[in-house]
């Protein structure tokens, strides 16, 4: 069963939008066992790295100590991982180290999220914090793209709250009842953001997608 959430929908769109930067030998940092976005990239090799062992994990390692040689990877993907890292600056430096010269990294982070994967939920990011962190690591900032505005953020909070409170993924009947409502409401909120170009709207966001070049 699928329940529409603005954050996941817009995250998928962001990754597709910037997928052309990712090619060659690709490392997915914090991928787990699920290949969510590999279908969007043209690559020769796709390595899924995660700190936990799993049948579909290709490489066991942490973002702050990647078990690969320096300048051995053409492109890096890292989606919704940096909020879970105790040492994000060291992780940014590790990503820089293993990336080849002129290689690209595509990362997404939340500015808002509910608490999740507790107790390993440490940080939220603004675009200014991202820029500072990755420039200190040595990267050139190529793109910083905002994920949603005020209306998408409010819709995401309401939908996520109800998913958690009423167990909509576990209660199939209730979940199927709410799913079409969530989709209509979520899509309407995204449309409202597209119509509202005000500064006040853009001060609120779900998160960011950043493209980096070594």
Short mmCIF file of N, CA, C and O in Angstrom, two decimals, residues 55-134:
data_model
loop_
_atom_site.label_atom_id
_atom_site.label_comp_id
_atom_site.label_asym_id
_atom_site.label_seq_id
_atom_site.Cartn_x
_atom_site.Cartn_y
_atom_site.Cartn_z
N UNK A 55 21.81 -8.76 2.66
CA UNK A 55 22.00 -9.55 1.44
C UNK A 55 22.22 -8.68 0.21
O UNK A 55 22.92 -9.07 -0.73
N UNK A 56 21.62 -7.49 0.19
CA UNK A 56 21.72 -6.62 -0.98
C UNK A 56 22.63 -5.41 -0.74
O UNK A 56 22.65 -4.47 -1.53
N UNK A 57 23.39 -5.44 0.36
CA UNK A 57 24.39 -4.41 0.63
C UNK A 57 25.70 -4.86 0.00
O UNK A 57 26.20 -5.94 0.29
N UNK A 58 26.27 -4.03 -0.85
CA UNK A 58 27.50 -4.39 -1.55
C UNK A 58 28.75 -4.10 -0.74
O UNK A 58 29.78 -4.77 -0.90
N UNK A 59 28.67 -3.07 0.11
CA UNK A 59 29.84 -2.63 0.86
C UNK A 59 29.39 -2.16 2.24
O UNK A 59 28.51 -1.31 2.35
N UNK A 60 30.00 -2.72 3.28
CA UNK A 60 29.67 -2.32 4.64
C UNK A 60 30.67 -1.25 5.08
O UNK A 60 31.89 -1.45 5.04
N UNK A 61 30.16 -0.10 5.46
CA UNK A 61 31.02 1.00 5.88
C UNK A 61 30.20 2.19 6.31
O UNK A 61 29.02 2.29 6.00
N UNK A 62 30.83 3.10 7.03
CA UNK A 62 30.16 4.30 7.50
C UNK A 62 30.59 5.50 6.67
O UNK A 62 31.69 5.51 6.10
N UNK A 63 29.75 6.52 6.63
CA UNK A 63 30.02 7.68 5.80
C UNK A 63 31.26 8.44 6.24
O UNK A 63 31.92 9.10 5.43
N UNK A 64 31.59 8.35 7.53
CA UNK A 64 32.77 9.07 8.01
C UNK A 64 34.06 8.24 7.94
O UNK A 64 35.12 8.70 8.36
N UNK A 65 33.95 7.03 7.39
CA UNK A 65 35.13 6.17 7.22
C UNK A 65 34.86 5.19 6.09
O UNK A 65 34.70 3.99 6.30
N UNK A 66 34.80 5.71 4.87
CA UNK A 66 34.42 4.90 3.71
C UNK A 66 35.57 3.96 3.34
O UNK A 66 36.70 4.41 3.09
N UNK A 67 35.34 2.65 3.29
CA UNK A 67 36.41 1.68 3.03
C UNK A 67 36.77 1.55 1.55
O UNK A 67 36.69 0.46 0.97
N UNK A 68 37.16 2.68 0.94
CA UNK A 68 37.56 2.70 -0.47
C UNK A 68 38.78 3.60 -0.61
O UNK A 68 39.01 4.50 0.19
N UNK A 69 39.54 3.35 -1.67
CA UNK A 69 40.71 4.17 -1.94
C UNK A 69 40.31 5.59 -2.34
O UNK A 69 39.22 5.82 -2.87
N UNK A 70 41.20 6.52 -2.12
CA UNK A 70 40.97 7.90 -2.55
C UNK A 70 40.84 7.98 -4.06
O UNK A 70 41.52 7.24 -4.80
N UNK A 71 39.93 8.85 -4.52
CA UNK A 71 39.70 9.10 -5.94
C UNK A 71 39.45 7.80 -6.72
O UNK A 71 39.99 7.58 -7.78
N UNK A 72 38.56 6.96 -6.16
CA UNK A 72 38.23 5.68 -6.79
C UNK A 72 36.81 5.61 -7.33
O UNK A 72 36.42 4.61 -7.95
N UNK A 73 36.02 6.68 -7.12
CA UNK A 73 34.60 6.68 -7.48
C UNK A 73 34.30 7.86 -8.39
O UNK A 73 34.74 8.98 -8.16
N UNK A 74 33.51 7.60 -9.44
CA UNK A 74 33.15 8.67 -10.40
C UNK A 74 32.05 9.58 -9.87
O UNK A 74 32.08 10.80 -10.10
N UNK A 75 31.05 9.00 -9.20
CA UNK A 75 29.89 9.77 -8.73
C UNK A 75 29.41 9.19 -7.41
O UNK A 75 29.53 7.98 -7.16
N UNK A 76 28.84 10.06 -6.57
CA UNK A 76 28.31 9.62 -5.28
C UNK A 76 26.88 10.12 -5.12
O UNK A 76 26.56 11.26 -5.46
N UNK A 77 26.03 9.24 -4.59
CA UNK A 77 24.65 9.55 -4.26
C UNK A 77 24.48 9.34 -2.76
O UNK A 77 24.96 8.33 -2.21
N UNK A 78 23.82 10.27 -2.09
CA UNK A 78 23.60 10.14 -0.65
C UNK A 78 22.28 10.83 -0.33
O UNK A 78 22.21 12.05 -0.28
N UNK A 79 21.22 10.06 -0.12
CA UNK A 79 19.89 10.63 0.05
C UNK A 79 19.37 10.42 1.48
O UNK A 79 19.31 9.29 1.95
N UNK A 80 19.03 11.52 2.13
CA UNK A 80 18.41 11.51 3.46
C UNK A 80 19.23 10.69 4.46
O UNK A 80 18.69 9.88 5.21
N UNK A 81 20.52 10.93 4.46
CA UNK A 81 21.44 10.22 5.34
C UNK A 81 22.12 11.16 6.33
O UNK A 81 22.32 10.81 7.49
N UNK A 82 22.44 12.39 5.91
CA UNK A 82 23.27 13.27 6.72
C UNK A 82 22.62 13.67 8.04
O UNK A 82 23.33 14.04 8.98
N UNK A 83 21.30 13.58 8.17
CA UNK A 83 20.68 13.87 9.45
C UNK A 83 20.98 12.80 10.49
O UNK A 83 20.82 13.01 11.69
N UNK A 84 21.45 11.63 10.03
CA UNK A 84 21.73 10.51 10.92
C UNK A 84 23.21 10.36 11.27
O UNK A 84 23.59 9.40 11.95
N UNK A 85 24.05 11.29 10.82
CA UNK A 85 25.49 11.17 11.01
C UNK A 85 25.94 12.01 12.20
O UNK A 85 25.67 13.21 12.28
N UNK A 86 26.65 11.40 13.11
CA UNK A 86 27.16 12.12 14.28
C UNK A 86 28.26 13.10 13.91
O UNK A 86 28.46 14.10 14.59
N UNK A 87 28.98 12.80 12.83
CA UNK A 87 30.08 13.67 12.41
C UNK A 87 29.92 14.02 10.93
O UNK A 87 30.66 13.50 10.08
N UNK A 88 28.97 14.89 10.59
CA UNK A 88 28.70 15.17 9.18
C UNK A 88 29.87 15.84 8.46
O UNK A 88 30.08 15.59 7.27
N UNK A 89 30.64 16.69 9.15
CA UNK A 89 31.76 17.35 8.48
C UNK A 89 32.82 16.33 8.04
O UNK A 89 33.33 16.38 6.92
N UNK A 90 33.12 15.37 8.91
CA UNK A 90 34.06 14.30 8.55
C UNK A 90 33.51 13.47 7.39
O UNK A 90 34.27 13.06 6.49
N UNK A 91 32.21 13.26 7.37
CA UNK A 91 31.59 12.49 6.29
C UNK A 91 31.68 13.24 4.96
O UNK A 91 31.93 12.64 3.92
N UNK A 92 31.48 14.57 5.00
CA UNK A 92 31.64 15.38 3.79
C UNK A 92 33.06 15.27 3.26
O UNK A 92 33.27 15.18 2.04
N UNK A 93 34.03 15.26 4.15
CA UNK A 93 35.42 15.15 3.75
C UNK A 93 35.74 13.77 3.18
O UNK A 93 36.55 13.64 2.25
N UNK A 94 35.11 12.73 3.71
CA UNK A 94 35.29 11.38 3.19
C UNK A 94 34.71 11.24 1.79
O UNK A 94 35.31 10.61 0.90
N UNK A 95 33.56 11.82 1.58
CA UNK A 95 32.95 11.80 0.25
C UNK A 95 33.86 12.51 -0.75
O UNK A 95 34.06 12.03 -1.88
N UNK A 96 34.43 13.63 -0.31
CA UNK A 96 35.38 14.35 -1.17
C UNK A 96 36.60 13.49 -1.47
O UNK A 96 37.09 13.44 -2.61
N UNK A 97 37.10 12.78 -0.48
CA UNK A 97 38.32 11.97 -0.64
C UNK A 97 38.16 10.86 -1.68
O UNK A 97 39.02 10.68 -2.55
N UNK A 98 37.05 10.12 -1.61
CA UNK A 98 36.91 8.95 -2.49
C UNK A 98 36.45 9.33 -3.90
O UNK A 98 36.55 8.52 -4.83
N UNK A 99 35.97 10.56 -4.08
CA UNK A 99 35.49 11.01 -5.38
C UNK A 99 36.67 11.40 -6.27
O UNK A 99 37.62 12.04 -5.82
N UNK A 100 36.58 11.03 -7.53
CA UNK A 100 37.62 11.41 -8.49
C UNK A 100 37.54 12.90 -8.79
O UNK A 100 36.48 13.52 -8.62
N UNK A 101 38.65 13.45 -9.24
CA UNK A 101 38.67 14.85 -9.65
C UNK A 101 37.66 15.07 -10.77
O UNK A 101 37.55 14.25 -11.68
N UNK A 102 36.89 16.15 -10.67
CA UNK A 102 35.81 16.49 -11.60
C UNK A 102 34.59 15.58 -11.46
O UNK A 102 33.67 15.64 -12.28
N UNK A 103 34.59 14.73 -10.42
CA UNK A 103 33.42 13.90 -10.15
C UNK A 103 32.34 14.69 -9.43
O UNK A 103 32.59 15.75 -8.85
N UNK A 104 31.10 14.14 -9.45
CA UNK A 104 29.95 14.83 -8.86
C UNK A 104 29.34 14.00 -7.73
O UNK A 104 29.35 12.76 -7.76
N UNK A 105 28.80 14.71 -6.77
CA UNK A 105 28.02 14.09 -5.70
C UNK A 105 26.64 14.72 -5.66
O UNK A 105 26.51 15.94 -5.81
N UNK A 106 25.63 13.90 -5.48
CA UNK A 106 24.24 14.33 -5.39
C UNK A 106 23.71 13.93 -4.02
O UNK A 106 23.66 12.74 -3.69
N UNK A 107 23.35 14.92 -3.20
CA UNK A 107 22.89 14.65 -1.84
C UNK A 107 21.56 15.33 -1.57
O UNK A 107 21.29 16.41 -2.11
N UNK A 108 20.75 14.70 -0.74
CA UNK A 108 19.51 15.33 -0.26
C UNK A 108 19.49 15.26 1.27
O UNK A 108 19.99 14.31 1.87
N UNK A 109 18.93 16.32 1.87
CA UNK A 109 18.84 16.39 3.34
C UNK A 109 17.52 17.04 3.72
O UNK A 109 16.93 17.78 2.93
N UNK A 110 17.03 16.78 4.92
CA UNK A 110 15.83 17.47 5.39
C UNK A 110 16.15 18.78 6.09
O UNK A 110 17.18 18.90 6.76
N UNK A 111 15.28 19.75 5.93
CA UNK A 111 15.26 20.89 6.85
C UNK A 111 14.19 20.65 7.91
O UNK A 111 14.29 21.14 9.03
N UNK A 112 13.15 19.91 7.52
CA UNK A 112 12.16 19.43 8.49
C UNK A 112 11.97 17.94 8.28
O UNK A 112 11.97 17.44 7.16
N UNK A 113 11.81 17.22 9.36
CA UNK A 113 11.42 15.82 9.37
C UNK A 113 10.92 15.48 10.76
O UNK A 113 11.38 16.07 11.74
N UNK A 114 9.99 14.55 10.84
CA UNK A 114 9.64 14.03 12.15
C UNK A 114 10.84 13.24 12.70
O UNK A 114 11.71 12.82 11.93
N UNK A 115 10.88 13.04 14.00
CA UNK A 115 11.91 12.17 14.55
C UNK A 115 11.77 10.79 13.93
O UNK A 115 10.66 10.24 13.85
N UNK A 116 12.88 10.21 13.50
CA UNK A 116 12.84 8.89 12.89
C UNK A 116 14.17 8.18 13.08
O UNK A 116 15.20 8.82 13.28
N UNK A 117 14.12 6.87 13.07
CA UNK A 117 15.30 6.04 13.31
C UNK A 117 16.01 6.42 14.61
O UNK A 117 17.24 6.41 14.71
N UNK A 118 15.18 6.80 15.61
CA UNK A 118 15.74 7.15 16.91
C UNK A 118 16.52 5.97 17.50
O UNK A 118 16.11 4.83 17.31
N UNK A 119 17.61 6.19 18.22
CA UNK A 119 18.13 7.51 18.61
C UNK A 119 19.14 8.09 17.61
O UNK A 119 19.84 9.05 17.93
N UNK A 120 19.20 7.52 16.41
CA UNK A 120 20.20 7.98 15.43
C UNK A 120 19.61 9.04 14.50
O UNK A 120 19.59 8.91 13.28
N UNK A 121 19.13 10.10 15.12
CA UNK A 121 18.55 11.22 14.38
C UNK A 121 19.10 12.50 15.00
O UNK A 121 18.66 12.92 16.07
N UNK A 122 20.10 13.11 14.33
CA UNK A 122 20.91 14.13 14.98
C UNK A 122 20.72 15.56 14.47
O UNK A 122 20.81 16.51 15.23
N UNK A 123 20.49 15.74 13.16
CA UNK A 123 20.58 17.08 12.59
C UNK A 123 19.49 17.36 11.57
O UNK A 123 18.92 16.45 10.96
N UNK A 124 19.22 18.68 11.36
CA UNK A 124 18.45 19.19 10.23
C UNK A 124 19.30 20.31 9.61
O UNK A 124 20.12 20.93 10.29
N UNK A 125 19.07 20.61 8.32
CA UNK A 125 19.99 21.50 7.60
C UNK A 125 19.27 22.63 6.88
O UNK A 125 18.19 22.44 6.32
N UNK A 126 19.91 23.79 6.88
CA UNK A 126 19.52 24.89 5.99
C UNK A 126 20.49 24.89 4.80
O UNK A 126 21.55 24.26 4.85
N UNK A 127 20.16 25.64 3.77
CA UNK A 127 21.05 25.70 2.61
C UNK A 127 22.37 26.38 2.97
O UNK A 127 23.42 26.07 2.38
N UNK A 128 22.35 27.26 3.95
CA UNK A 128 23.57 27.96 4.36
C UNK A 128 24.51 27.01 5.11
O UNK A 128 25.73 27.06 4.92
N UNK A 129 23.94 26.16 5.93
CA UNK A 129 24.75 25.16 6.63
C UNK A 129 25.36 24.16 5.66
O UNK A 129 26.53 23.78 5.79
N UNK A 130 24.56 23.73 4.67
CA UNK A 130 25.07 22.81 3.65
C UNK A 130 26.23 23.42 2.88
O UNK A 130 27.28 22.79 2.68
N UNK A 131 26.05 24.65 2.42
CA UNK A 131 27.07 25.33 1.64
C UNK A 131 28.37 25.45 2.45
O UNK A 131 29.46 25.15 1.94
N UNK A 132 28.25 25.85 3.69
CA UNK A 132 29.42 26.01 4.54
C UNK A 132 30.14 24.67 4.74
O UNK A 132 31.36 24.58 4.61
N UNK A 133 29.39 23.62 5.05
CA UNK A 133 29.99 22.33 5.34
C UNK A 133 30.73 21.75 4.14
O UNK A 133 31.88 21.29 4.25
N UNK A 134 30.11 21.79 2.96
CA UNK A 134 30.73 21.16 1.80
C UNK A 134 31.82 22.02 1.18
O UNK A 134 32.78 21.48 0.61
#
